Coordinates of C-alpha atoms in Angstrom, one line a residue:
M1168 CA -1.8 24.5 -4.9
D1169 CA -5.4 24.2 -6.4
P1170 CA -7.2 27.1 -5.9
S1171 CA -10.2 25.3 -4.9
H1172 CA -8.0 24.0 -1.7
E1173 CA -8.6 26.0 1.3
T1174 CA -5.6 27.6 3.2
F1175 CA -4.8 29.7 6.3
Q1176 CA -2.0 31.9 7.5
L1177 CA 0.2 30.0 9.9
G1178 CA 2.9 32.5 10.8
P1179 CA 4.6 33.5 7.8
F1180 CA 3.5 30.4 5.9
T1181 CA 0.2 29.7 3.8
A1182 CA -0.7 26.2 4.8
P1183 CA -3.6 23.8 3.6
R1184 CA -6.6 23.2 5.9
L1185 CA -6.3 19.5 5.4
W1186 CA -3.2 17.7 6.7
T1187 CA -2.0 14.1 6.5
G1188 CA -1.6 12.4 9.8
L1189 CA 1.2 9.7 10.2
W1190 CA 0.7 8.2 13.5
Q1191 CA -0.4 5.2 12.1
L1192 CA 3.0 4.6 10.5
S1193 CA 4.6 4.5 13.9
S1194 CA 3.3 0.7 14.6
N1195 CA 2.3 -2.2 12.7
A1196 CA -1.1 -2.2 14.7
W1197 CA -2.5 -0.1 12.0
G1198 CA -1.5 -2.5 9.3
T1199 CA 2.0 -2.5 7.2
A1200 CA 2.9 -1.2 3.7
S1201 CA 6.3 -1.1 1.8
V1202 CA 8.3 2.3 2.0
S1203 CA 8.0 2.7 -1.6
K1204 CA 4.3 2.5 -1.7
V1205 CA 4.1 5.2 1.1
R1206 CA 6.4 7.1 -1.1
Q1207 CA 4.0 6.7 -4.1
A1208 CA 0.9 7.5 -1.9
M1209 CA 2.6 10.8 -0.4
G1210 CA 3.4 11.8 -3.8
R1211 CA 0.0 11.5 -5.3
H1212 CA -1.1 13.7 -2.2
V1213 CA 1.4 16.4 -3.0
Q1214 CA 0.7 16.4 -6.8
R1215 CA -3.0 17.2 -5.8
G1216 CA -2.1 20.2 -3.4
Y1217 CA -2.3 18.2 0.1
T1218 CA 1.4 19.0 1.3
A1219 CA 1.0 18.9 5.1
F1220 CA 1.9 15.9 6.8
G1221 CA 1.6 15.4 10.3
E1222 CA 2.9 12.7 12.8
N1223 CA 1.8 12.0 16.2
M1224 CA 3.8 11.8 19.5
V1225 CA 4.4 8.2 20.9
R1226 CA 5.5 7.8 24.1
F1227 CA 6.2 4.3 25.8
S1228 CA 6.1 3.3 29.5
F1229 CA 9.9 2.6 29.2
T1230 CA 12.8 4.1 27.3
Y1231 CA 13.7 2.2 24.1
R1232 CA 16.8 3.1 22.4
R1233 CA 18.6 1.4 19.6
Q1234 CA 21.4 2.8 17.8
V1235 CA 21.2 2.9 13.9
R1236 CA 24.8 2.5 12.3
S1237 CA 24.0 4.2 9.3
S1238 CA 24.6 8.1 9.4
R1239 CA 22.2 8.4 6.8
M1240 CA 19.3 6.8 8.8
K1241 CA 20.3 8.4 11.9
N1242 CA 19.4 11.6 10.3
S1243 CA 16.1 10.5 9.2
I1244 CA 15.0 8.3 12.3
I1245 CA 14.3 9.6 15.8
G1246 CA 13.7 7.7 18.9
V1247 CA 10.4 8.0 20.9
L1248 CA 10.1 7.9 24.6
H1249 CA 7.0 6.9 26.9
R1250 CA 3.8 6.4 26.1
V1251 CA 0.8 7.9 23.6
C1252 CA -0.1 11.0 24.4
G1253 CA -1.1 13.1 21.5
P1254 CA 0.0 14.5 18.2
C1255 CA 3.7 15.4 18.1
F1256 CA 4.7 16.1 14.5
I1257 CA 3.3 18.2 11.7
R1258 CA 4.7 18.7 8.2
H1259 CA 4.0 20.8 5.3
A1260 CA 6.2 19.2 2.9
K1261 CA 6.3 18.6 -1.0
G1262 CA 7.7 15.4 -1.7
C1263 CA 7.7 14.0 2.0
T1264 CA 8.9 10.6 2.3
H1265 CA 10.7 8.0 4.2
H1266 CA 14.6 7.8 4.4
L1267 CA 14.4 3.8 5.0
P1268 CA 15.5 1.4 2.4
P1269 CA 12.7 0.6 0.4
S1270 CA 12.9 -2.8 0.9
R1271 CA 12.2 -2.7 4.5
P1272 CA 8.6 -3.3 5.9
L1273 CA 7.1 -0.5 7.7
R1274 CA 6.3 -3.4 10.6
Q1275 CA 10.0 -3.2 11.3
R1276 CA 10.2 0.5 11.8
R1277 CA 9.8 0.3 15.7
N1278 CA 12.9 -1.7 15.7
N1279 CA 15.0 0.8 13.9
I1280 CA 14.6 4.1 15.7
C1281 CA 17.3 5.7 17.3
T1282 CA 17.8 8.7 19.7
G1283 CA 21.0 10.0 18.4
K1284 CA 22.3 12.4 21.2
A1285 CA 18.7 13.0 22.7
S1286 CA 18.9 13.9 26.2
P1287 CA 17.1 11.3 28.6
W1288 CA 14.7 14.1 29.6
M1289 CA 13.4 15.0 26.0
S1290 CA 11.7 13.0 23.3
D1291 CA 11.6 14.2 20.0
S1292 CA 8.5 12.9 18.8
S1293 CA 9.1 12.6 15.0
S1294 CA 10.0 9.1 13.8
I1295 CA 10.7 9.9 10.3
V1296 CA 12.2 13.3 9.7
V1297 CA 11.5 15.1 6.5
S1298 CA 14.8 16.5 4.8
R1299 CA 14.6 19.7 2.6
V1300 CA 17.9 18.6 1.0
N1301 CA 16.6 15.4 -0.1
F1302 CA 12.9 15.9 -0.9
A1303 CA 12.2 19.5 -1.7
P1304 CA 14.2 19.8 -4.6
R1305 CA 12.1 17.1 -6.2
W1306 CA 9.4 19.5 -6.5
N1307 CA 8.7 22.4 -8.5
A1308 CA 8.7 24.9 -5.6
P1309 CA 10.8 23.7 -2.8
E1310 CA 10.5 27.1 -1.1
T1311 CA 6.9 26.3 -0.1
V1312 CA 7.9 23.3 2.1
I1313 CA 7.0 23.6 5.6
G1314 CA 8.8 21.3 8.1
A1315 CA 7.4 21.3 11.5
T1316 CA 8.7 19.4 14.6
K1317 CA 8.0 19.3 18.3
Y1318 CA 10.0 20.0 21.4
C1319 CA 8.5 18.0 24.4
V1320 CA 9.5 18.0 28.0
F1321 CA 8.0 15.5 29.9
K1322 CA 10.3 15.5 33.2
P1323 CA 11.6 18.3 35.3
I1324 CA 14.7 19.8 33.6
V1325 CA 17.1 22.8 34.4
V1326 CA 15.9 25.2 32.0
S1327 CA 18.7 27.4 30.3
R1328 CA 19.4 29.1 27.4
E1329 CA 22.0 26.2 26.5
T1330 CA 19.7 23.3 27.0
V1331 CA 16.8 24.7 24.8
E1332 CA 19.1 26.0 22.2
A1333 CA 20.6 22.8 22.0
A1334 CA 17.2 21.1 21.6
V1335 CA 16.5 23.6 18.7
H1336 CA 19.8 22.5 17.1
Q1337 CA 19.4 19.1 17.3
R1338 CA 16.1 19.2 15.5
M1339 CA 17.6 21.4 12.7
E1340 CA 20.6 18.8 12.4
R1341 CA 18.1 16.1 11.9
M1342 CA 16.0 17.9 9.5
R1343 CA 18.9 19.2 7.9
T1344 CA 17.8 22.7 7.7
K1345 CA 19.0 26.1 8.8
R1346 CA 16.0 26.7 10.6
V1347 CA 12.9 24.9 12.2
D1348 CA 9.9 26.3 10.3
L1349 CA 7.3 25.5 13.0
L1350 CA 8.4 24.4 16.4
Q1351 CA 5.6 23.0 18.7
F1352 CA 6.4 23.1 22.4
H1353 CA 4.8 20.7 24.8
W1354 CA 5.5 20.7 28.4
Q1355 CA 3.9 18.0 30.8
D1356 CA 4.0 19.2 34.3
Y1357 CA 2.0 22.7 34.9
E1358 CA 3.1 22.8 38.3
L1359 CA 6.7 24.1 37.0
K1360 CA 5.2 27.4 35.7
S1361 CA 8.5 29.3 36.0
D1362 CA 10.4 26.8 34.0
Y1363 CA 8.1 26.4 31.2
M1364 CA 7.5 30.1 30.7
Q1365 CA 11.2 30.5 30.6
A1366 CA 11.3 28.0 28.0
V1367 CA 9.1 29.7 25.9
D1368 CA 11.1 33.1 26.6
I1369 CA 14.2 31.4 25.2
L1370 CA 12.3 29.8 22.5
N1371 CA 10.9 33.2 21.2
Q1372 CA 14.5 34.5 21.6
L1373 CA 15.6 32.0 19.0
K1374 CA 12.9 32.9 16.9
S1375 CA 13.8 36.4 16.8
E1376 CA 17.4 35.3 16.0
G1377 CA 16.2 33.4 12.8
L1378 CA 16.6 29.7 14.3
I1379 CA 12.7 29.4 14.2
A1380 CA 10.1 30.8 11.8
A1381 CA 7.1 30.0 13.7
L1382 CA 6.5 28.9 17.1
G1383 CA 3.4 26.7 18.4
L1384 CA 2.0 25.0 21.1
C1385 CA 1.0 21.4 21.5
N1386 CA -2.0 20.2 24.0
F1387 CA -1.5 23.3 26.0
D1388 CA -5.0 23.8 28.2
T1389 CA -6.9 27.0 28.2
L1390 CA -5.1 28.7 31.4
R1391 CA -1.7 28.0 30.1
T1392 CA -2.3 29.1 26.5
D1393 CA -3.5 32.5 27.8
E1394 CA -0.7 33.0 30.1
I1395 CA 1.8 32.2 27.5
C1396 CA -0.1 34.3 25.0
T1397 CA -0.5 37.1 27.3
Q1398 CA 3.1 37.5 28.5
F1399 CA 4.4 36.8 24.9
P1400 CA 2.0 38.6 22.6
G1401 CA 2.3 37.5 18.8
A1402 CA 4.9 34.9 19.7
I1403 CA 2.5 31.9 19.4
V1404 CA 0.8 30.9 16.2
S1405 CA -0.8 27.5 16.8
N1406 CA -1.9 24.8 19.5
Q1407 CA -2.3 21.4 18.4
V1408 CA -5.3 19.7 20.4
Q1409 CA -8.1 17.3 19.9
F1410 CA -11.4 18.4 18.7
S1411 CA -14.3 16.7 17.1
L1412 CA -18.1 16.2 17.0
I1413 CA -17.4 13.9 20.2
D1414 CA -14.9 16.0 21.9
T1415 CA -15.9 19.7 21.8
R1416 CA -13.8 20.9 24.9
P1417 CA -12.2 23.6 22.7
L1418 CA -15.8 25.2 22.6
S1419 CA -16.6 25.6 26.2
L1420 CA -17.7 28.9 27.7
N1421 CA -14.5 31.1 27.9
G1422 CA -12.5 28.0 26.6
L1423 CA -9.7 27.4 24.4
A1424 CA -11.3 28.5 21.5
D1425 CA -12.0 31.9 23.0
V1426 CA -8.7 32.3 24.2
C1427 CA -6.9 31.3 21.0
T1428 CA -9.3 33.8 18.9
K1429 CA -8.2 36.5 21.3
H1430 CA -4.6 35.9 20.7
G1431 CA -4.7 35.3 17.1
V1432 CA -3.7 31.7 17.7
K1433 CA -4.9 28.8 15.4
L1434 CA -5.8 25.0 16.6
L1435 CA -4.5 22.4 14.6
T1436 CA -6.9 19.5 15.5
Y1437 CA -6.5 15.8 15.7
G1438 CA -9.1 13.2 16.4
T1439 CA -11.3 14.7 14.2
L1440 CA -12.7 11.4 13.0
C1441 CA -12.3 9.7 16.1
G1442 CA -10.0 7.0 14.8
G1443 CA -12.3 6.4 12.0
F1444 CA -15.7 6.0 14.0
L1445 CA -17.1 9.1 12.3
S1446 CA -17.4 7.3 9.1
D1447 CA -20.0 5.6 6.9
K1448 CA -18.6 2.3 7.9
W1449 CA -19.9 2.4 11.2
I1450 CA -23.7 3.2 10.6
D1451 CA -25.9 0.5 11.9
E1452 CA -22.9 -1.6 13.1
P1453 CA -23.1 -3.2 16.8
E1454 CA -21.2 -1.4 19.5
P1455 CA -17.5 -3.2 19.2
D1456 CA -16.0 -5.1 21.8
P1457 CA -12.8 -3.0 22.8
Y1458 CA -11.1 -6.2 23.7
S1459 CA -11.9 -8.3 20.6
G1460 CA -8.5 -7.5 18.8
S1461 CA -10.7 -6.0 16.1
L1462 CA -9.7 -2.3 16.9
N1463 CA -6.7 -0.6 16.7
P1464 CA -5.3 1.5 19.6
S1465 CA -6.9 4.8 18.3
Q1466 CA -10.3 3.0 17.9
R1467 CA -10.0 1.7 21.6
K1468 CA -9.3 5.1 22.8
Y1469 CA -12.1 6.9 20.9
L1470 CA -14.6 4.1 21.7
D1471 CA -13.8 4.7 25.5
M1472 CA -14.7 8.2 24.9
I1473 CA -17.7 7.9 22.9
I1474 CA -19.4 5.4 25.2
K1475 CA -18.2 6.7 28.5
A1476 CA -17.6 10.2 28.2
W1477 CA -19.8 11.7 25.4
G1478 CA -22.9 9.4 25.6
T1479 CA -24.0 5.9 24.4
W1480 CA -23.4 3.8 21.2
A1481 CA -27.1 4.1 20.3
L1482 CA -26.8 7.9 20.4
F1483 CA -23.6 7.9 18.4
Q1484 CA -25.7 6.0 15.7
D1485 CA -28.3 8.7 15.8
L1486 CA -25.3 11.1 15.1
L1487 CA -24.0 9.1 12.3
R1488 CA -27.4 9.1 10.5
V1489 CA -27.6 12.7 10.9
L1490 CA -24.4 13.3 9.3
R1491 CA -25.2 10.8 6.4
D1492 CA -28.3 12.6 5.8
I1493 CA -26.5 15.9 5.5
G1494 CA -24.1 14.4 3.2
G1495 CA -26.8 13.1 1.1
R1496 CA -28.3 16.5 0.6
H1497 CA -24.9 17.9 -0.5
G1498 CA -24.2 15.5 -3.2
G1499 CA -23.4 12.5 -1.5
L1500 CA -20.6 13.6 0.8
S1501 CA -19.5 10.9 3.4
V1502 CA -20.0 11.1 7.1
S1503 CA -16.4 11.8 7.4
N1504 CA -16.7 14.8 4.9
V1505 CA -19.4 16.4 7.0
A1506 CA -17.7 15.7 10.5
T1507 CA -14.4 17.3 9.2
R1508 CA -16.2 20.1 7.6
W1509 CA -18.0 20.9 11.0
V1510 CA -14.4 21.4 12.6
L1511 CA -13.1 23.4 9.8
D1512 CA -16.2 25.6 10.2
H1513 CA -14.9 26.8 13.4
Q1514 CA -12.9 30.1 12.5
V1515 CA -10.5 29.3 15.4
V1516 CA -9.3 26.0 13.4
G1517 CA -6.5 26.4 11.1
A1518 CA -6.2 22.8 10.0
V1519 CA -7.7 19.3 10.5
I1520 CA -5.0 16.2 10.7
I1521 CA -6.6 13.3 9.1
G1522 CA -4.7 9.8 9.7
K1523 CA -3.3 8.4 6.9
S1524 CA -4.5 4.8 7.4
H1525 CA -8.4 6.0 7.3
P1526 CA -10.2 4.8 4.0
F1527 CA -11.6 8.4 4.0
Y1528 CA -8.0 9.6 3.1
N1529 CA -7.5 9.6 -0.6
E1530 CA -7.4 12.7 -2.6
H1531 CA -11.1 12.1 -4.1
H1532 CA -12.6 11.8 -0.6
L1533 CA -10.9 14.9 0.8
Q1534 CA -11.6 17.1 -1.9
P1535 CA -15.4 17.5 -1.3
T1536 CA -14.8 18.5 2.4
Y1537 CA -13.6 22.0 0.8
Q1538 CA -15.7 24.7 -0.5
W1539 CA -19.0 24.3 1.7
Q1540 CA -20.2 24.7 5.1
V1541 CA -22.5 23.2 7.8
R1542 CA -25.0 25.7 7.9
G1543 CA -28.9 26.2 8.4
W1544 CA -30.8 23.1 8.7
A1545 CA -27.5 20.8 8.5
A1546 CA -26.3 23.0 11.7
R1547 CA -29.5 22.8 13.5
S1548 CA -29.9 18.9 12.7
I1549 CA -26.5 18.3 14.4
R1550 CA -27.3 20.4 17.4
T1551 CA -30.6 18.5 18.0
T1552 CA -28.3 15.4 18.5
M1553 CA -25.6 16.9 20.4
P1554 CA -27.5 18.3 23.5
K1555 CA -28.9 14.5 24.1
S1556 CA -25.4 13.5 25.0
S1557 CA -23.2 14.4 27.8
V1558 CA -21.4 16.8 25.8
F1559 CA -17.6 16.4 26.6
L1560 CA -16.7 19.8 27.8

């Protein structure tokens, strides 16, 4: 890895602090591209040291299942259940690529997902699985590949060793590996405390037995994160949550950042660029119409957050100009560089996940995010704008 790239310790792994988000590949709502071009783009990222790939969790309001005949594809494509609810798949992988026929356009990916033998209560949130067998050997140091996945429980289940272990083995089988490097656990219903605590206990046992290398959480709130980390000290290495200049909830007093710092847990953050709104493109632009069809699903979500929970479009424009000024005084950095750096500067943050479809996401734009910090007048300039808003805490 390029020595100028920043890294952090994620359990037994050393991981980069900028990861590629792949949620946009889950639907043609963000555009389409051939699989061969996606492979090439990922290869370029990997060659330059951006070796962590993340995919978000997609949930639909109905259960959609389609069996894929090819066993090759069956091991590479996982079904998704329910509706969008946050990030769900992180990969640190050299040579990460799709395992679909190159001629098949990505816009048909939704019509070619399968659940394999997934139980009706469980959604494996990945839609494209990284296989060490197929991809890692193509790179000089395959031992550096980190494959991470999610174990998400959305409906009440009978928690047992058999059930949880079967879910872990299912992920191992699909990723064609003898262990899960990073398993991130999500539990939907906090009323069932004894159940999710029991599930974590079993996962921790499987970790001690070598089936899991590192255990993380996904979208767990402050109270439950503290409960889990207190009962199982040292077991959890990460919690994947939304965090940006617009959504600063992790920084609330006695909030998630404090709890994670206390327990040595790193945040893996998504939504840091608010679907691309935190970019130069939106400076001096009028407030978009969320129903015009010009916005993708992420942008509609974050626009609603900006104008209804955070402040107003006019105030958001003030923030964009402040970020542009900061970037200009640091050698012409972009608004996205500054917004990302602001999040990375929080010690509790391990990595920021940047959506692959964002124009900011190419190697040349990413690099300036490293090796500087938002300090002094830059930090003060941001603070002068933030208190004017109804900060989303």
